Amino acid sequence: MFGFGRGRGKRADDVVEESAEDEAVPERGPFDESEAPQDEVERLDLGSVRLPVPEGGQLQVEVDPAGPVRAVHVVTPVGRLTVSAFAAPRSDGLWREVSGELAEQLRKDGARVHTEDGEWGTELVADSPKAALRFIGVDGPRWLLRGVAAGPAETAEECAKLLYAVLDETIVVRGTDPMPVRTPLPIQLPEAILRHIQQAQQAQGNGQAAQ
């Protein structure tokens, strides 16, 4: 749906002169809304997160029976990517706490888990009977962004690189409302996608009624 349009960094010989405003914008993400770059990267606006969708990626939406959207996944030829944002305290360190609990739960579920030092700190890598998994957490200002890559073991490395690229371009919109720590930031689907889901649900309901 969307491609990547921004490089992961600047070469020294590419930088001629930068204003103070340019220097205030981080060269890489994930970005807080207050630091969002003015670039030409196309991002899917999901309310609390704005993320690029890799070329060839397809959206998969999990909707709670009560109505709210649980998660939005991006399905690619090498695996599935999921990016979610959560409320966090002003101080860093929530990912360290969450990742420890997550590793324990994965082991209880029968997965082999180990940690690796990644671009944003500690990453969890898990081999489960169903998929190879990689969990990446980024502590931001009052938010935690979690990315998950899931897919076959043979494409795990490619899937992880794709997740890095997506996180590197993601913008988090925390909002100003007070929220309990670890509360998922709300997902809002674009109107066109919402209409498509509603039409699919209606068609499914009509089909079941006709049987």
PDB file of C-alpha atoms in Angstrom:
ATOM      1  CA  MET A   1       0.000   0.000   0.000  1.00  0.00           C
ATOM      2  CA  PHE A   2       2.722   2.431   0.987  1.00  0.00           C
ATOM      3  CA  GLY A   3       6.463   2.422   0.403  1.00  0.00           C
ATOM      4  CA  PHE A   4       9.329   3.766   2.441  1.00  0.00           C
ATOM      5  CA  GLY A   5      10.562   7.182   1.428  1.00  0.00           C
ATOM      6  CA  ARG A   6      13.066   8.243   4.091  1.00  0.00           C
ATOM      7  CA  GLY A   7      16.567   6.960   4.679  1.00  0.00           C
ATOM      8  CA  ARG A   8      17.697   5.640   8.057  1.00  0.00           C
ATOM      9  CA  GLY A   9      20.291   8.378   8.456  1.00  0.00           C
ATOM     10  CA  LYS A  10      22.282  11.104   6.746  1.00  0.00           C
ATOM     11  CA  ARG A  11      25.764  10.753   5.322  1.00  0.00           C
ATOM     12  CA  ALA A  12      28.177  13.454   6.402  1.00  0.00           C
ATOM     13  CA  ASP A  13      28.787  14.573   2.808  1.00  0.00           C
ATOM     14  CA  ASP A  14      25.032  14.932   2.246  1.00  0.00           C
ATOM     15  CA  VAL A  15      24.663  17.509   5.024  1.00  0.00           C
ATOM     16  CA  VAL A  16      25.508  21.004   3.909  1.00  0.00           C
ATOM     17  CA  GLU A  17      23.817  23.161   6.501  1.00  0.00           C
ATOM     18  CA  GLU A  18      20.957  22.628   8.922  1.00  0.00           C
ATOM     19  CA  SER A  19      18.907  25.169  10.805  1.00  0.00           C
ATOM     20  CA  ALA A  20      18.284  24.938  14.529  1.00  0.00           C
ATOM     21  CA  GLU A  21      14.765  23.691  13.746  1.00  0.00           C
ATOM     22  CA  ASP A  22      16.153  20.828  11.653  1.00  0.00           C
ATOM     23  CA  GLU A  23      18.528  19.841  14.419  1.00  0.00           C
ATOM     24  CA  ALA A  24      15.606  19.573  16.850  1.00  0.00           C
ATOM     25  CA  VAL A  25      13.985  16.820  14.765  1.00  0.00           C
ATOM     26  CA  PRO A  26      15.406  13.345  15.469  1.00  0.00           C
ATOM     27  CA  GLU A  27      16.886  11.643  12.424  1.00  0.00           C
ATOM     28  CA  ARG A  28      15.121   8.395  13.197  1.00  0.00           C
ATOM     29  CA  GLY A  29      12.013   7.207  14.947  1.00  0.00           C
ATOM     30  CA  PRO A  30       9.826   6.164  16.383  1.00  0.00           C
ATOM     31  CA  PHE A  31       8.796   9.772  16.801  1.00  0.00           C
ATOM     32  CA  ASP A  32       6.604  11.466  19.334  1.00  0.00           C
ATOM     33  CA  GLU A  33       3.933  13.598  17.679  1.00  0.00           C
ATOM     34  CA  SER A  34       5.739  16.706  18.948  1.00  0.00           C
ATOM     35  CA  GLU A  35       8.870  15.639  17.029  1.00  0.00           C
ATOM     36  CA  ALA A  36       7.172  14.332  13.881  1.00  0.00           C
ATOM     37  CA  PRO A  37       9.271  15.028  10.782  1.00  0.00           C
ATOM     38  CA  GLN A  38       7.884  16.997   7.873  1.00  0.00           C
ATOM     39  CA  ASP A  39       8.760  14.391   5.277  1.00  0.00           C
ATOM     40  CA  GLU A  40       7.085  12.739   2.311  1.00  0.00           C
ATOM     41  CA  VAL A  41       6.642   9.323   3.899  1.00  0.00           C
ATOM     42  CA  GLU A  42       3.079   8.074   3.512  1.00  0.00           C
ATOM     43  CA  ARG A  43       1.740   6.777   6.809  1.00  0.00           C
ATOM     44  CA  LEU A  44      -1.470   5.027   7.736  1.00  0.00           C
ATOM     45  CA  ASP A  45      -3.189   7.107  10.423  1.00  0.00           C
ATOM     46  CA  LEU A  46      -4.586   4.823  13.124  1.00  0.00           C
ATOM     47  CA  GLY A  47      -5.147   7.563  15.681  1.00  0.00           C
ATOM     48  CA  SER A  48      -2.577   6.686  18.325  1.00  0.00           C
ATOM     49  CA  VAL A  49       0.007   5.549  15.771  1.00  0.00           C
ATOM     50  CA  ARG A  50       0.845   6.609  12.244  1.00  0.00           C
ATOM     51  CA  LEU A  51       2.879   3.977  10.483  1.00  0.00           C
ATOM     52  CA  PRO A  52       4.097   3.252   6.976  1.00  0.00           C
ATOM     53  CA  VAL A  53       2.784   0.095   5.356  1.00  0.00           C
ATOM     54  CA  PRO A  54       5.462  -1.771   3.348  1.00  0.00           C
ATOM     55  CA  GLU A  55       4.833  -2.189  -0.330  1.00  0.00           C
ATOM     56  CA  GLY A  56       2.758  -5.319  -0.836  1.00  0.00           C
ATOM     57  CA  GLY A  57       1.553  -5.305   2.782  1.00  0.00           C
ATOM     58  CA  GLN A  58      -2.094  -5.991   3.553  1.00  0.00           C
ATOM     59  CA  LEU A  59      -4.019  -4.896   6.618  1.00  0.00           C
ATOM     60  CA  GLN A  60      -5.632  -7.390   8.968  1.00  0.00           C
ATOM     61  CA  VAL A  61      -7.933  -5.878  11.594  1.00  0.00           C
ATOM     62  CA  GLU A  62      -8.953  -7.509  14.874  1.00  0.00           C
ATOM     63  CA  VAL A  63     -12.266  -6.098  16.101  1.00  0.00           C
ATOM     64  CA  ASP A  64     -13.675  -6.747  19.554  1.00  0.00           C
ATOM     65  CA  PRO A  65     -17.267  -8.066  19.503  1.00  0.00           C
ATOM     66  CA  ALA A  66     -18.184  -5.040  21.629  1.00  0.00           C
ATOM     67  CA  GLY A  67     -16.938  -2.716  18.914  1.00  0.00           C
ATOM     68  CA  PRO A  68     -13.419  -1.375  19.665  1.00  0.00           C
ATOM     69  CA  VAL A  69     -10.502  -2.318  17.425  1.00  0.00           C
ATOM     70  CA  ARG A  70      -8.136  -4.672  19.257  1.00  0.00           C
ATOM     71  CA  ALA A  71      -5.212  -4.562  16.850  1.00  0.00           C
ATOM     72  CA  VAL A  72      -4.166  -3.827  13.292  1.00  0.00           C
ATOM     73  CA  HIS A  73      -1.677  -6.213  11.698  1.00  0.00           C
ATOM     74  CA  VAL A  74       0.298  -5.767   8.505  1.00  0.00           C
ATOM     75  CA  VAL A  75       0.614  -9.038   6.605  1.00  0.00           C
ATOM     76  CA  THR A  76       3.633  -9.225   4.301  1.00  0.00           C
ATOM     77  CA  PRO A  77       5.178 -12.004   2.208  1.00  0.00           C
ATOM     78  CA  VAL A  78       7.774 -12.635   4.960  1.00  0.00           C
ATOM     79  CA  GLY A  79       5.530 -12.464   8.012  1.00  0.00           C
ATOM     80  CA  ARG A  80       3.088 -10.396  10.032  1.00  0.00           C
ATOM     81  CA  LEU A  81       3.926  -7.102  11.736  1.00  0.00           C
ATOM     82  CA  THR A  82       2.004  -5.591  14.639  1.00  0.00           C
ATOM     83  CA  VAL A  83       2.716  -2.147  16.114  1.00  0.00           C
ATOM     84  CA  SER A  84       0.859  -1.061  19.265  1.00  0.00           C
ATOM     85  CA  ALA A  85       1.177   1.899  21.630  1.00  0.00           C
ATOM     86  CA  PHE A  86       0.492   1.965  25.375  1.00  0.00           C
ATOM     87  CA  ALA A  87       0.324   4.599  28.085  1.00  0.00           C
ATOM     88  CA  ALA A  88       3.504   4.773  30.149  1.00  0.00           C
ATOM     89  CA  PRO A  89       4.932   6.792  33.048  1.00  0.00           C
ATOM     90  CA  ARG A  90       7.110   9.815  32.422  1.00  0.00           C
ATOM     91  CA  SER A  91      10.170   7.831  33.463  1.00  0.00           C
ATOM     92  CA  ASP A  92      11.696   5.224  31.145  1.00  0.00           C
ATOM     93  CA  GLY A  93      11.878   1.544  31.953  1.00  0.00           C
ATOM     94  CA  LEU A  94       8.400   0.189  31.283  1.00  0.00           C
ATOM     95  CA  TRP A  95       9.638  -2.027  28.439  1.00  0.00           C
ATOM     96  CA  ARG A  96      12.212  -3.663  30.714  1.00  0.00           C
ATOM     97  CA  GLU A  97       9.412  -4.566  33.125  1.00  0.00           C
ATOM     98  CA  VAL A  98       6.955  -5.669  30.428  1.00  0.00           C
ATOM     99  CA  SER A  99       9.503  -7.686  28.461  1.00  0.00           C
ATOM    100  CA  GLY A 100      10.417  -9.702  31.538  1.00  0.00           C
ATOM    101  CA  GLU A 101       6.783 -10.616  32.143  1.00  0.00           C
ATOM    102  CA  LEU A 102       6.282 -11.377  28.456  1.00  0.00           C
ATOM    103  CA  ALA A 103       9.305 -13.692  28.361  1.00  0.00           C
ATOM    104  CA  GLU A 104       7.990 -15.582  31.370  1.00  0.00           C
ATOM    105  CA  GLN A 105       4.577 -16.025  29.762  1.00  0.00           C
ATOM    106  CA  LEU A 106       6.078 -17.186  26.467  1.00  0.00           C
ATOM    107  CA  ARG A 107       8.123 -19.831  28.265  1.00  0.00           C
ATOM    108  CA  LYS A 108       5.007 -21.024  30.079  1.00  0.00           C
ATOM    109  CA  ASP A 109       3.371 -21.397  26.668  1.00  0.00           C
ATOM    110  CA  GLY A 110       6.201 -23.655  25.530  1.00  0.00           C
ATOM    111  CA  ALA A 111       8.333 -21.215  23.528  1.00  0.00           C
ATOM    112  CA  ARG A 112      12.120 -21.042  23.637  1.00  0.00           C
ATOM    113  CA  VAL A 113      13.012 -17.451  24.495  1.00  0.00           C
ATOM    114  CA  HIS A 114      16.220 -15.464  24.527  1.00  0.00           C
ATOM    115  CA  THR A 115      17.116 -11.777  24.494  1.00  0.00           C
ATOM    116  CA  GLU A 116      19.217  -9.815  22.015  1.00  0.00           C
ATOM    117  CA  ASP A 117      20.603  -6.296  22.068  1.00  0.00           C
ATOM    118  CA  GLY A 118      18.877  -4.420  19.281  1.00  0.00           C
ATOM    119  CA  GLU A 119      18.653  -0.924  17.901  1.00  0.00           C
ATOM    120  CA  TRP A 120      16.344   0.231  20.706  1.00  0.00           C
ATOM    121  CA  GLY A 121      17.657  -1.955  23.494  1.00  0.00           C
ATOM    122  CA  THR A 122      16.592  -5.401  24.627  1.00  0.00           C
ATOM    123  CA  GLU A 123      14.596  -7.486  22.160  1.00  0.00           C
ATOM    124  CA  LEU A 124      12.822 -10.757  22.850  1.00  0.00           C
ATOM    125  CA  VAL A 125      13.240 -13.569  20.345  1.00  0.00           C
ATOM    126  CA  ALA A 126      10.977 -16.583  20.731  1.00  0.00           C
ATOM    127  CA  ASP A 127      10.617 -19.835  18.818  1.00  0.00           C
ATOM    128  CA  SER A 128       7.139 -21.242  19.282  1.00  0.00           C
ATOM    129  CA  PRO A 129       5.412 -24.184  17.607  1.00  0.00           C
ATOM    130  CA  LYS A 130       3.374 -21.738  15.521  1.00  0.00           C
ATOM    131  CA  ALA A 131       5.895 -19.058  14.515  1.00  0.00           C
ATOM    132  CA  ALA A 132       9.205 -17.339  15.056  1.00  0.00           C
ATOM    133  CA  LEU A 133       8.556 -14.183  17.078  1.00  0.00           C
ATOM    134  CA  ARG A 134      10.481 -11.002  17.782  1.00  0.00           C
ATOM    135  CA  PHE A 135       9.290  -8.358  20.239  1.00  0.00           C
ATOM    136  CA  ILE A 136      10.750  -4.842  20.221  1.00  0.00           C
ATOM    137  CA  GLY A 137       9.879  -2.155  22.748  1.00  0.00           C
ATOM    138  CA  VAL A 138      10.622   1.560  22.632  1.00  0.00           C
ATOM    139  CA  ASP A 139      10.088   3.785  25.681  1.00  0.00           C
ATOM    140  CA  GLY A 140       8.896   7.247  24.674  1.00  0.00           C
ATOM    141  CA  PRO A 141       7.540  10.314  26.492  1.00  0.00           C
ATOM    142  CA  ARG A 142       4.564   8.861  28.382  1.00  0.00           C
ATOM    143  CA  TRP A 143       4.173   6.056  25.853  1.00  0.00           C
ATOM    144  CA  LEU A 144       5.537   2.619  25.092  1.00  0.00           C
ATOM    145  CA  LEU A 145       5.609   1.411  21.508  1.00  0.00           C
ATOM    146  CA  ARG A 146       5.722  -2.339  20.972  1.00  0.00           C
ATOM    147  CA  GLY A 147       6.462  -3.985  17.661  1.00  0.00           C
ATOM    148  CA  VAL A 148       6.013  -7.691  16.958  1.00  0.00           C
ATOM    149  CA  ALA A 149       7.290  -9.663  13.971  1.00  0.00           C
ATOM    150  CA  ALA A 150       5.772 -13.121  13.518  1.00  0.00           C
ATOM    151  CA  GLY A 151       6.362 -15.572  10.713  1.00  0.00           C
ATOM    152  CA  PRO A 152       8.126 -18.709   9.518  1.00  0.00           C
ATOM    153  CA  ALA A 153      11.614 -19.339  10.889  1.00  0.00           C
ATOM    154  CA  GLU A 154      13.129 -19.221   7.390  1.00  0.00           C
ATOM    155  CA  THR A 155      12.038 -15.597   6.870  1.00  0.00           C
ATOM    156  CA  ALA A 156      12.493 -14.398  10.477  1.00  0.00           C
ATOM    157  CA  GLU A 157      15.502 -12.216   9.681  1.00  0.00           C
ATOM    158  CA  GLU A 158      13.768 -10.489   6.770  1.00  0.00           C
ATOM    159  CA  CYS A 159      10.642  -9.977   8.861  1.00  0.00           C
ATOM    160  CA  ALA A 160      12.686  -8.420  11.679  1.00  0.00           C
ATOM    161  CA  LYS A 161      14.377  -5.996   9.271  1.00  0.00           C
ATOM    162  CA  LEU A 162      10.976  -4.977   7.959  1.00  0.00           C
ATOM    163  CA  LEU A 163       9.773  -4.318  11.495  1.00  0.00           C
ATOM    164  CA  TYR A 164      12.853  -2.161  12.174  1.00  0.00           C
ATOM    165  CA  ALA A 165      12.055  -0.093   9.091  1.00  0.00           C
ATOM    166  CA  VAL A 166       8.417   0.362  10.108  1.00  0.00           C
ATOM    167  CA  LEU A 167       9.284   1.389  13.676  1.00  0.00           C
ATOM    168  CA  ASP A 168      11.906   3.782  12.362  1.00  0.00           C
ATOM    169  CA  GLU A 169       9.177   5.728  10.525  1.00  0.00           C
ATOM    170  CA  THR A 170       6.314   5.417  13.051  1.00  0.00           C
ATOM    171  CA  ILE A 171       4.790   8.434  14.810  1.00  0.00           C
ATOM    172  CA  VAL A 172       3.086   7.992  18.206  1.00  0.00           C
ATOM    173  CA  VAL A 173       0.182  10.266  19.157  1.00  0.00           C
ATOM    174  CA  ARG A 174      -0.119   9.940  22.940  1.00  0.00           C
ATOM    175  CA  GLY A 175      -2.651  12.691  23.572  1.00  0.00           C
ATOM    176  CA  THR A 176      -2.936  14.646  26.803  1.00  0.00           C
ATOM    177  CA  ASP A 177      -5.609  12.637  28.641  1.00  0.00           C
ATOM    178  CA  PRO A 178      -4.423  10.877  31.828  1.00  0.00           C
ATOM    179  CA  MET A 179      -4.470   7.105  31.385  1.00  0.00           C
ATOM    180  CA  PRO A 180      -3.444   4.202  33.620  1.00  0.00           C
ATOM    181  CA  VAL A 181      -0.001   2.809  32.803  1.00  0.00           C
ATOM    182  CA  ARG A 182      -0.099  -0.040  30.237  1.00  0.00           C
ATOM    183  CA  THR A 183      -3.495   0.987  28.877  1.00  0.00           C
ATOM    184  CA  PRO A 184      -3.524   0.463  25.093  1.00  0.00           C
ATOM    185  CA  LEU A 185      -3.793   3.766  23.260  1.00  0.00           C
ATOM    186  CA  PRO A 186      -7.001   3.734  21.212  1.00  0.00           C
ATOM    187  CA  ILE A 187      -6.913   2.701  17.566  1.00  0.00           C
ATOM    188  CA  GLN A 188      -9.064   4.626  15.117  1.00  0.00           C
ATOM    189  CA  LEU A 189      -9.491   3.229  11.634  1.00  0.00           C
ATOM    190  CA  PRO A 190      -9.612   5.515   8.594  1.00  0.00           C
ATOM    191  CA  GLU A 191     -13.152   5.998   7.318  1.00  0.00           C
ATOM    192  CA  ALA A 192     -12.545   4.063   4.090  1.00  0.00           C
ATOM    193  CA  ILE A 193     -11.231   1.000   5.947  1.00  0.00           C
ATOM    194  CA  LEU A 194     -14.057   1.197   8.482  1.00  0.00           C
ATOM    195  CA  ARG A 195     -16.665   1.229   5.698  1.00  0.00           C
ATOM    196  CA  HIS A 196     -14.998  -1.763   4.051  1.00  0.00           C
ATOM    197  CA  ILE A 197     -15.152  -3.771   7.298  1.00  0.00           C
ATOM    198  CA  GLN A 198     -18.779  -2.816   7.897  1.00  0.00           C
ATOM    199  CA  GLN A 199     -19.715  -3.862   4.375  1.00  0.00           C
ATOM    200  CA  ALA A 200     -17.909  -7.189   4.789  1.00  0.00           C
ATOM    201  CA  GLN A 201     -19.657  -7.815   8.109  1.00  0.00           C
ATOM    202  CA  GLN A 202     -23.017  -6.956   6.575  1.00  0.00           C
ATOM    203  CA  ALA A 203     -22.418  -9.266   3.622  1.00  0.00           C
ATOM    204  CA  GLN A 204     -21.414 -12.067   5.983  1.00  0.00           C
ATOM    205  CA  GLY A 205     -24.539 -11.505   8.039  1.00  0.00           C
ATOM    206  CA  ASN A 206     -26.741 -11.579   4.955  1.00  0.00           C
ATOM    207  CA  GLY A 207     -25.088 -14.789   3.818  1.00  0.00           C
ATOM    208  CA  GLN A 208     -25.703 -16.477   7.152  1.00  0.00           C
ATOM    209  CA  ALA A 209     -29.335 -15.337   7.172  1.00  0.00           C
ATOM    210  CA  ALA A 210     -29.881 -16.825   3.736  1.00  0.00           C
ATOM    211  CA  GLN A 211     -28.676 -20.276   4.809  1.00  0.00           C
TER     212      GLN A 211
END
